[in-house]
Coordinates of N, CA and C in Angstrom, one line a residue:
X1 N 9.8 -18.9 -6.5 CA 9.4 -19.3 -5.1 C 10.0 -20.3 -4.2
X2 N 10.3 -20.2 -3.0 CA 10.8 -21.2 -2.4 C 9.8 -23.2 -2.5
X3 N 11.0 -24.0 -2.1 CA 10.2 -25.4 -2.3 C 9.5 -25.4 -1.3
X4 N 9.2 -25.1 -0.4 CA 8.6 -25.4 1.0 C 6.9 -25.5 0.5
X5 N 6.3 -26.5 1.0 CA 4.9 -26.3 0.7 C 4.1 -25.4 1.1
X6 N 3.2 -24.9 0.8 CA 2.5 -23.7 1.4 C 1.1 -24.1 1.6
X7 N 0.4 -23.4 2.8 CA -0.6 -23.7 3.3 C -1.3 -22.1 2.6
X8 N -2.6 -22.5 2.1 CA -3.5 -21.6 1.8 C -4.6 -21.3 3.1
X9 N -4.2 -19.7 3.7 CA -4.7 -19.5 4.7 C -6.5 -19.1 4.1
X10 N -6.6 -18.5 2.9 CA -7.8 -18.1 3.0 C -7.7 -17.2 1.4
X11 N -9.0 -17.2 0.7 CA -9.2 -16.3 -0.5 C -10.2 -15.4 -0.1
X12 N -9.9 -14.1 -1.0 CA -10.6 -12.8 -1.0 C -10.2 -12.3 -2.2
X13 N -10.9 -10.8 -2.0 CA -10.7 -10.5 -3.1 C -10.6 -8.8 -3.2
X14 N -9.8 -8.3 -4.3 CA -9.6 -6.8 -4.1 C -10.9 -5.6 -4.1
X15 N -10.7 -4.7 -4.1 CA -11.6 -3.7 -4.1 C -12.4 -3.3 -5.3
X16 N -11.5 -3.8 -6.3 CA -11.7 -3.2 -7.8 C -13.1 -4.2 -8.7
X17 N -13.8 -3.7 -9.2 CA -14.8 -4.4 -9.9 C -14.4 -4.5 -11.4
X18 N -14.2 -6.0 -11.6 CA -13.8 -6.6 -13.5 C -14.3 -7.5 -13.3
X19 N -14.9 -7.9 -14.7 CA -15.2 -9.0 -15.2 C -14.7 -9.5 -16.1
X20 N -13.6 -9.3 -16.5 CA -12.4 -9.6 -17.3 C -11.7 -10.9 -16.7
X21 N -11.6 -12.3 -17.3 CA -10.5 -13.0 -16.7 C -9.2 -12.8 -16.4
X22 N -8.7 -13.6 -15.5 CA -7.2 -13.3 -15.1 C -6.5 -13.8 -15.9
X23 N -5.6 -13.1 -16.5 CA -4.5 -14.0 -17.5 C -3.2 -13.9 -17.0
X24 N -3.1 -13.2 -16.0 CA -1.6 -13.2 -15.5 C -2.0 -13.0 -13.8
X25 N -0.5 -13.9 -13.0 CA -0.8 -13.9 -11.8 C 0.3 -13.1 -11.3
X26 N -0.1 -11.9 -10.3 CA 0.8 -11.2 -9.4 C 1.4 -11.7 -8.0
X27 N 2.6 -12.0 -7.8 CA 2.9 -12.9 -6.7 C 3.4 -11.9 -6.1
X28 N 2.8 -12.0 -4.6 CA 3.5 -11.0 -3.7 C 4.9 -11.8 -3.1
X29 N 6.1 -11.4 -2.9 CA 7.2 -12.0 -2.7 C 8.0 -11.3 -1.7
X30 N 9.1 -11.9 -1.0 CA 10.1 -11.6 0.0 C 11.0 -12.2 -0.5
X31 N 12.3 -11.6 0.0 CA 13.9 -12.2 -0.4 C 13.7 -13.7 0.4
X32 N 14.3 -14.5 -0.1 CA 14.0 -15.8 0.5 C 15.8 -16.2 0.9
X33 N 15.8 -17.1 2.0 CA 17.1 -17.3 2.4 C 18.5 -17.9 1.4
X34 N 17.9 -18.1 0.4 CA 18.7 -18.7 -0.6 C 18.6 -17.7 -1.9
X35 N 18.7 -18.6 -3.0 CA 18.3 -17.6 -4.4 C 16.9 -17.5 -4.6
X36 N 16.2 -18.1 -4.0 CA 14.5 -18.5 -4.1 C 14.0 -17.4 -3.4
X37 N 13.0 -16.7 -3.8 CA 12.2 -15.8 -2.7 C 11.3 -16.8 -2.3
X38 N 10.7 -16.2 -1.3 CA 9.2 -16.6 -0.7 C 7.8 -15.9 -0.9
X39 N 6.9 -16.8 -1.5 CA 5.6 -16.4 -2.0 C 4.6 -16.5 -0.7
X40 N 4.0 -15.0 -0.6 CA 3.2 -14.9 0.8 C 1.8 -14.8 0.2
X41 N 1.6 -14.6 -1.3 CA 0.0 -14.6 -1.9 C 0.3 -14.1 -3.3
X42 N -1.0 -14.1 -3.8 CA -1.1 -13.9 -5.3 C -2.4 -13.3 -5.8
X43 N -2.6 -12.5 -6.5 CA -3.6 -11.7 -7.2 C -3.5 -12.0 -8.4
X44 N -4.9 -12.5 -8.7 CA -5.1 -12.9 -10.3 C -5.6 -11.7 -10.9
X45 N -4.9 -11.7 -11.8 CA -5.5 -10.1 -12.4 C -5.2 -9.9 -14.1
X46 N -6.0 -9.3 -14.5 CA -6.2 -9.0 -15.9 C -5.0 -7.7 -16.5
X47 N -4.4 -7.9 -17.8 CA -3.6 -6.8 -17.9 C -4.0 -5.3 -17.7
X48 N -5.5 -5.0 -17.5 CA -5.6 -3.6 -17.5 C -5.5 -3.4 -16.0
X49 N -5.7 -4.3 -15.0 CA -5.6 -4.4 -13.7 C -4.3 -4.6 -13.1
X50 N -3.0 -5.1 -13.8 CA -1.7 -5.5 -13.5 C -1.2 -4.1 -12.7
X51 N -1.0 -2.9 -13.1 CA -0.6 -2.0 -12.1 C -1.3 -1.7 -10.6
X52 N -2.5 -1.7 -10.9 CA -3.3 -1.9 -9.5 C -2.8 -2.9 -8.4
X53 N -2.5 -4.2 -9.4 CA -2.0 -5.5 -8.3 C -0.5 -4.9 -7.9
X54 N 0.4 -4.5 -8.7 CA 1.5 -4.2 -8.3 C 1.7 -3.3 -7.1
X55 N 0.6 -2.4 -7.3 CA 0.6 -1.2 -6.1 C 0.2 -1.5 -5.0
X56 N -1.0 -2.7 -5.3 CA -1.6 -3.6 -3.7 C -0.5 -3.9 -3.0
X57 N 0.2 -4.9 -4.0 CA 1.2 -5.7 -3.1 C 2.3 -4.7 -2.6
X58 N 3.0 -3.9 -3.2 CA 3.7 -3.2 -2.5 C 3.4 -2.5 -1.2
X59 N 2.0 -1.8 -1.4 CA 1.3 -1.4 -0.4 C 1.5 -2.3 1.0
X60 N 1.4 -3.4 0.4 CA 1.3 -4.5 1.7 C 2.6 -5.1 2.1
X61 N 3.7 -4.4 1.5 CA 5.2 -4.4 2.1 C 5.6 -5.7 1.3
X62 N 5.0 -6.1 -0.1 CA 5.9 -7.2 -0.6 C 6.4 -6.9 -2.1
X63 N 7.1 -7.6 -2.7 CA 7.5 -7.4 -3.7 C 6.8 -7.9 -5.0
X64 N 6.2 -7.3 -5.9 CA 5.5 -7.6 -6.9 C 5.8 -8.4 -8.0
X65 N 5.9 -9.6 -8.2 CA 6.6 -10.6 -9.6 C 5.2 -11.0 -10.6
X66 N 5.3 -10.4 -11.4 CA 3.8 -10.8 -12.3 C 4.3 -11.6 -13.6
X67 N 3.5 -12.8 -13.5 CA 3.9 -13.8 -14.8 C 2.8 -14.3 -14.9
X68 N 2.6 -14.8 -16.4 CA 1.5 -15.3 -17.3 C 0.8 -16.5 -16.3
X69 N -0.4 -16.4 -16.2 CA -1.0 -17.8 -15.8 C -1.0 -19.1 -16.5
X70 N -0.7 -19.9 -15.8 CA -0.9 -21.1 -16.6 C -1.9 -21.6 -17.6
X71 N -1.7 -22.3 -18.8 CA -2.6 -22.2 -19.6 C -4.0 -22.8 -19.2
X72 N -4.2 -23.6 -18.0 CA -5.5 -24.1 -17.6 C -6.3 -22.7 -17.1
X73 N -5.4 -21.9 -16.3 CA -6.2 -20.6 -16.1 C -6.7 -19.6 -17.0
X74 N -5.8 -20.0 -17.9 CA -6.1 -19.2 -19.2 C -7.6 -19.3 -19.9
X75 N -7.8 -20.8 -20.0 CA -8.7 -21.5 -20.7 C -10.0 -21.2 -19.7
X76 N -9.8 -21.5 -18.4 CA -11.0 -21.2 -17.6 C -10.6 -20.5 -16.3
X77 N -10.7 -19.0 -16.6 CA -9.7 -18.1 -15.8 C -10.5 -17.7 -14.5
X78 N -9.7 -17.4 -13.5 CA -10.5 -16.9 -12.3 C -10.6 -15.7 -12.6
X79 N -11.2 -14.9 -11.6 CA -11.5 -13.7 -11.8 C -10.7 -12.9 -11.6
X80 N -10.6 -11.6 -12.3 CA -9.6 -10.6 -12.1 C -9.8 -9.8 -10.7
X81 N -8.7 -9.8 -9.8 CA -9.0 -9.6 -8.7 C -9.0 -10.7 -7.3
X82 N -8.9 -11.8 -7.7 CA -8.9 -13.0 -6.7 C -8.0 -13.2 -6.0
X83 N -7.7 -13.1 -4.5 CA -6.7 -13.1 -4.1 C -6.8 -14.5 -3.3
X84 N -5.4 -15.2 -3.6 CA -5.1 -16.3 -2.8 C -3.6 -16.2 -1.8
X85 N -4.2 -16.2 -0.5 CA -3.1 -15.9 0.6 C -2.3 -17.2 1.2
X86 N -1.3 -16.9 2.1 CA -0.5 -18.3 2.5 C -0.3 -17.7 3.8
X87 N -0.9 -16.2 4.5 CA -0.5 -16.0 5.5 C -1.9 -14.9 6.1
X88 N -2.2 -14.9 7.4 CA -3.4 -13.9 7.7 C -2.6 -12.3 7.3
X89 N -1.4 -11.9 7.7 CA -1.0 -10.7 7.0 C -1.2 -10.5 5.6
X90 N -1.0 -11.4 4.8 CA -0.9 -11.2 3.5 C -2.5 -11.4 3.0
X91 N -3.1 -12.0 3.3 CA -4.7 -12.0 3.4 C -5.3 -10.5 3.2
X92 N -4.8 -10.1 4.5 CA -5.4 -8.8 4.9 C -4.7 -7.6 3.9
X93 N -3.6 -7.6 3.7 CA -2.7 -6.8 3.0 C -3.2 -6.7 1.7
X94 N -3.2 -7.7 1.1 CA -3.5 -7.9 -0.4 C -5.0 -7.6 -0.7
X95 N -6.1 -8.0 0.6 CA -7.5 -8.2 -0.2 C -8.2 -6.9 0.5
X96 N -7.6 -5.9 1.1 CA -7.8 -4.6 1.9 C -7.2 -3.6 1.5
X97 N -7.4 -3.0 0.4 CA -6.4 -2.0 0.3 C -6.9 -0.6 1.0
X98 N -5.6 -0.2 1.4 CA -5.7 0.9 2.6 C -4.3 1.5 3.0
X99 N -4.4 2.4 3.4 CA -3.2 3.2 3.9 C -1.8 2.1 4.4
X100 N -1.1 2.4 3.7 CA 0.4 1.4 4.0 C 0.5 1.5 5.5
X101 N 0.8 0.5 6.3 CA 1.2 0.6 7.5 C 2.5 0.4 7.9
X102 N 3.3 1.2 8.6 CA 4.8 1.2 9.0 C 5.1 0.9 10.1
X103 N 5.6 0.3 10.0 CA 6.2 -0.3 11.6 C 7.6 0.1 11.9
X104 N 8.1 0.1 13.1 CA 9.3 0.1 13.1 C 10.2 -1.2 13.9
X105 N 11.4 -1.5 13.1 CA 11.9 -2.4 13.7 C 12.8 -2.5 15.0
X106 N 13.4 -3.5 15.4 CA 14.2 -3.3 16.8 C 15.5 -2.4 16.6
X107 N 15.8 -2.4 15.2 CA 17.1 -1.6 15.3 C 16.7 -0.2 14.7
X108 N 15.7 0.2 14.6 CA 15.0 1.7 14.4 C 14.6 1.9 12.9
X109 N 15.3 0.7 11.9 CA 14.6 0.9 10.6 C 13.0 0.9 10.6
X110 N 12.8 1.0 9.6 CA 11.2 1.0 9.2 C 10.8 -0.1 8.5
X111 N 9.6 -0.6 8.6 CA 9.1 -1.8 8.0 C 7.7 -1.4 7.3
X112 N 7.5 -1.2 5.9 CA 8.6 -1.8 4.9 C 9.9 -0.8 4.6
X113 N 10.8 -1.3 3.9 CA 11.6 -0.1 3.9 C 11.5 0.5 2.9
X114 N 11.9 1.7 3.0 CA 11.5 2.5 1.6 C 12.3 2.3 0.5
X115 N 11.3 2.4 -0.8 CA 11.8 1.5 -2.1 C 11.4 2.7 -2.9
X116 N 12.9 3.1 -3.5 CA 12.4 4.4 -4.6 C 11.9 4.3 -5.7
X117 N 11.8 2.6 -6.2 CA 10.6 2.7 -7.6 C 9.3 2.3 -7.0
X118 N 8.8 3.0 -5.6 CA 7.1 2.7 -5.5 C 6.6 3.8 -6.3
X119 N 5.7 3.8 -6.7 CA 4.7 5.1 -7.5 C 4.9 6.0 -6.4
X120 N 4.3 7.2 -6.6 CA 4.3 8.2 -5.9 C 3.7 8.2 -4.6
X121 N 2.2 7.6 -4.9 CA 1.2 7.4 -3.8 C 1.9 6.7 -3.0
X122 N 2.7 5.5 -2.8 CA 3.1 4.9 -2.1 C 4.2 5.2 -1.1
X123 N 5.2 6.5 -1.8 CA 6.0 7.1 -1.4 C 5.7 8.1 -0.5
X124 N 4.5 8.6 -0.6 CA 3.4 9.6 0.3 C 3.3 8.9 1.5
X125 N 2.6 7.5 1.0 CA 2.1 7.0 2.1 C 3.2 6.3 3.2
X126 N 4.2 6.0 2.8 CA 5.5 5.8 3.5 C 5.7 7.0 4.2
X127 N 6.1 8.0 4.0 CA 6.1 9.0 4.8 C 5.6 9.5 5.7
X128 N 4.4 9.6 5.2 CA 2.9 9.6 6.3 C 2.8 8.8 7.4
X129 N 3.2 7.6 7.3 CA 3.3 6.5 8.1 C 4.6 6.5 9.5
X130 N 5.8 7.2 8.6 CA 6.9 7.3 9.5 C 7.0 8.4 10.2
X131 N 6.3 9.5 9.8 CA 5.8 10.7 10.8 C 4.8 10.3 11.8
X132 N 4.0 9.9 11.5 CA 3.1 9.3 12.6 C 3.7 8.5 13.6
X133 N 4.7 7.3 13.4 CA 5.5 7.3 14.6 C 6.4 7.9 15.0
X134 N 6.6 8.9 14.5 CA 7.7 9.8 15.0 C 7.1 10.6 16.2
X135 N 5.7 11.1 15.7 CA 4.9 12.0 16.2 C 3.8 11.5 17.2
X136 N 3.5 10.3 17.1 CA 2.8 9.6 17.9 C 1.0 10.0 17.4
X137 N 0.8 10.7 16.4 CA -0.5 10.9 15.9 C -0.8 10.2 15.0
X138 N -2.0 10.1 14.8 CA -2.9 9.2 13.7 C -3.0 10.2 12.4
X139 N -2.0 9.9 11.6 CA -2.1 10.5 10.5 C -2.6 10.0 8.9
X140 N -3.8 10.2 8.5 CA -4.2 9.4 7.3 C -4.6 10.2 6.4
X141 N -4.1 9.8 5.0 CA -3.9 10.4 3.5 C -4.7 9.6 2.6
X142 N -5.6 10.2 1.9 CA -6.0 9.9 0.7 C -6.2 10.6 -0.4
X143 N -5.5 9.8 -1.3 CA -5.6 10.6 -2.8 C -6.8 11.1 -3.2
X144 N -6.7 12.3 -3.9 CA -7.9 13.0 -4.4 C -8.6 12.3 -5.4
X145 N -7.8 11.6 -6.2 CA -8.8 10.9 -7.3 C -9.4 9.7 -6.9
X146 N -9.3 9.5 -5.5 CA -10.2 8.3 -5.0 C -11.4 8.8 -4.2
X147 N -11.5 10.1 -4.1 CA -12.8 10.8 -3.7 C -13.8 11.0 -4.4
X148 N -14.8 10.5 -4.6 CA -16.1 11.0 -5.2 C -16.8 11.9 -5.0
X149 N -16.8 13.3 -5.7 CA -17.1 14.5 -5.5 C -18.7 14.9 -6.2
X150 N -18.8 13.9 -6.8 CA -20.0 14.4 -7.8 C -20.0 15.3 -8.7
X151 N -19.0 15.8 -8.8 CA -18.6 17.0 -9.8 C -17.8 16.2 -10.9
X152 N -18.8 16.6 -12.4 CA -18.0 15.7 -13.2 C -16.7 16.6 -14.0
X153 N -15.5 16.4 -13.0 CA -14.6 17.2 -13.7 C -13.3 15.8 -13.4
X154 N -12.7 15.7 -15.0 CA -11.6 14.8 -14.7 C -10.6 15.7 -15.1
X155 N -9.4 15.3 -14.2 CA -8.5 16.1 -14.4 C -7.3 15.6 -15.5
X156 N -6.5 16.3 -16.3 CA -5.7 16.1 -17.2 C -4.8 14.9 -16.9
X157 N -4.5 14.3 -18.1 CA -3.6 12.6 -17.6 C -2.3 13.5 -16.9
X158 N -1.8 14.3 -17.4 CA -0.6 14.9 -16.8 C -0.5 15.8 -15.5
X159 N -1.8 15.6 -14.9 CA -1.8 16.8 -13.9 C -1.4 15.8 -12.4
X160 N -0.7 16.7 -11.7 CA -0.3 15.8 -10.6 C -1.1 15.1 -9.7
X161 N -1.3 14.1 -8.5 CA -1.7 13.7 -7.9 C -1.7 14.8 -6.8
X162 N -2.9 14.7 -6.1 CA -3.1 15.4 -5.1 C -3.6 14.8 -3.8
X163 N -3.3 15.2 -2.3 CA -3.8 14.3 -1.5 C -4.4 14.9 -0.4
X164 N -5.4 14.6 0.2 CA -6.2 15.2 1.5 C -5.3 14.4 2.7
X165 N -5.0 15.4 3.8 CA -4.6 14.4 4.7 C -5.6 14.8 6.1
X166 N -5.8 14.1 7.1 CA -6.1 14.1 8.3 C -5.5 13.6 9.5
X167 N -5.4 14.5 10.1 CA -4.1 14.6 11.3 C -5.0 14.1 12.5
X168 N -5.3 13.4 13.6 CA -6.1 13.0 14.7 C -4.9 12.5 16.0
X169 N -4.9 13.7 17.0 CA -4.5 13.7 18.0 C -5.3 14.1 19.3
X170 N -4.7 15.2 19.6 CA -5.6 16.0 21.0 C -7.0 16.7 20.1
X171 N -7.2 16.6 19.1 CA -7.9 17.1 18.2 C -7.7 16.7 16.7
X172 N -8.9 16.9 16.1 CA -9.0 16.3 14.7 C -8.9 17.8 13.5
X173 N -7.7 17.5 13.0 CA -7.9 18.7 11.8 C -8.0 18.1 10.6
X174 N -8.7 18.7 9.8 CA -9.5 18.5 8.4 C -9.3 19.5 7.4
X175 N -8.7 19.7 6.8 CA -8.8 20.9 6.0 C -9.0 20.9 4.7
X176 N -9.5 21.7 4.1 CA -10.2 21.4 2.7 C -9.5 21.8 1.3
X177 N -8.1 22.0 2.0 CA -7.0 22.1 1.0 C -6.5 20.5 0.7
X178 N -6.3 20.4 -1.0 CA -5.4 19.5 -1.5 C -4.0 19.6 -1.6
X179 N -3.0 18.7 -1.2 CA -1.8 18.9 -1.3 C -1.2 18.2 -2.6
X180 N 0.2 18.7 -3.1 CA 0.9 17.8 -4.1 C 1.2 16.9 -3.2
X181 N 2.4 15.8 -3.5 CA 3.4 15.2 -3.1 C 4.4 16.2 -2.1
X182 N 4.8 17.2 -2.8 CA 5.7 18.1 -2.4 C 5.1 19.1 -1.1
X183 N 3.7 19.4 -0.8 CA 3.0 20.1 -0.3 C 2.7 19.1 1.0
X184 N 2.4 18.0 0.8 CA 2.2 16.9 2.1 C 3.6 16.8 2.5
X185 N 4.9 16.6 2.1 CA 6.0 16.5 2.8 C 6.3 18.1 3.3
X186 N 5.9 18.9 3.0 CA 6.3 20.2 3.7 C 5.4 20.5 4.9
X187 N 4.2 20.1 4.7 CA 3.0 19.9 6.0 C 3.7 19.1 6.8
X188 N 4.0 18.0 6.4 CA 4.7 16.7 7.5 C 5.9 17.4 8.1
X189 N 6.8 18.3 7.5 CA 7.7 18.9 8.2 C 7.3 19.6 9.7
X190 N 6.4 20.5 9.0 CA 6.0 21.2 10.0 C 5.2 20.7 11.1
X191 N 4.5 19.4 10.9 CA 4.0 19.0 11.6 C 4.8 17.8 12.7
X192 N 5.7 17.8 12.2 CA 6.8 17.1 13.3 C 7.8 18.0 14.0
X193 N 7.9 19.1 13.4 CA 8.4 20.0 14.5 C 7.9 20.6 15.6
X194 N 6.3 20.7 15.3 CA 5.4 21.2 16.1 C 5.4 20.0 17.4
X195 N 5.4 18.9 16.9 CA 4.9 17.7 17.8 C 6.3 17.7 18.9
X196 N 7.3 17.9 18.1 CA 8.6 18.4 18.9 C 8.5 19.0 20.3
X197 N 7.9 20.0 19.9 CA 7.7 21.1 20.8 C 6.6 21.0 21.9
X198 N 5.5 20.4 21.5 CA 4.7 19.8 22.7 C 4.4 18.6 23.2
X199 N 5.3 18.0 23.1 CA 5.1 16.6 23.4 C 6.6 16.2 24.0
X200 N 6.1 15.1 25.2 CA 8.0 15.3 25.7 C 8.6 14.2 24.8
X201 N 10.2 14.5 25.2 CA 11.2 13.6 24.2 C 11.0 12.0 24.3
X202 N 10.4 11.3 25.6 CA 10.1 10.3 25.5 C 8.7 10.0 26.1
X203 N 8.1 8.6 25.2 CA 6.7 8.3 25.7 C 6.7 6.8 25.7
X204 N 6.1 6.2 26.9 CA 6.2 5.1 27.3 C 7.4 4.4 26.6
X205 N 8.4 4.8 26.8 CA 10.0 4.2 26.5 C 10.2 4.3 25.0
X206 N 9.3 4.8 24.3 CA 9.6 5.1 22.7 C 10.3 6.6 22.8
X207 N 11.7 6.8 22.4 CA 12.4 7.8 21.9 C 12.0 8.4 20.7
X208 N 11.3 9.9 20.9 CA 11.0 10.6 19.3 C 12.1 10.9 19.0
X209 N 11.8 10.8 17.2 CA 12.8 11.1 16.3 C 12.9 12.5 16.4

């Protein structure tokens, strides 16, 4: 992390429930101007929730770097899921899990930039965010595994993740079907092609992709 003194903007908590003390610190980092990166926040986390912390940091647009908590933290640990942030953006991104927000840089690139090492769920959310930018539609994606149906069914461990999509534009489309990642991409290709047919090439000065 860089050597500048960081000011704590706020403390919060992730959405998961865990009574275990946090023996690990998951830092939210971006590359710094030199060899050292810049820390934007930290999630105090137990080993069982390490993957969740890394995913949430990636979802917020940062790079996760996990390290052992100092001895004092291990002896008198913070609760798992506690968030300390050094900016408002990091406070919201780390403590309020939600769909990845993709924005467009002045040079036309996307922020965050695509990372092939992301888990599939983040890759799907990134593609959804880019298509939403390209079409002007609001597209929400929710993993089927996060929806409580009340039905006592647990998919096998090797079952592919499935996703529900909701598209909001001139009307709301809510289908009952679940899509695998490949199905999501195929659906979005069709949605993007349809948007080109029915929307003007430019809207409010933004060129459609």
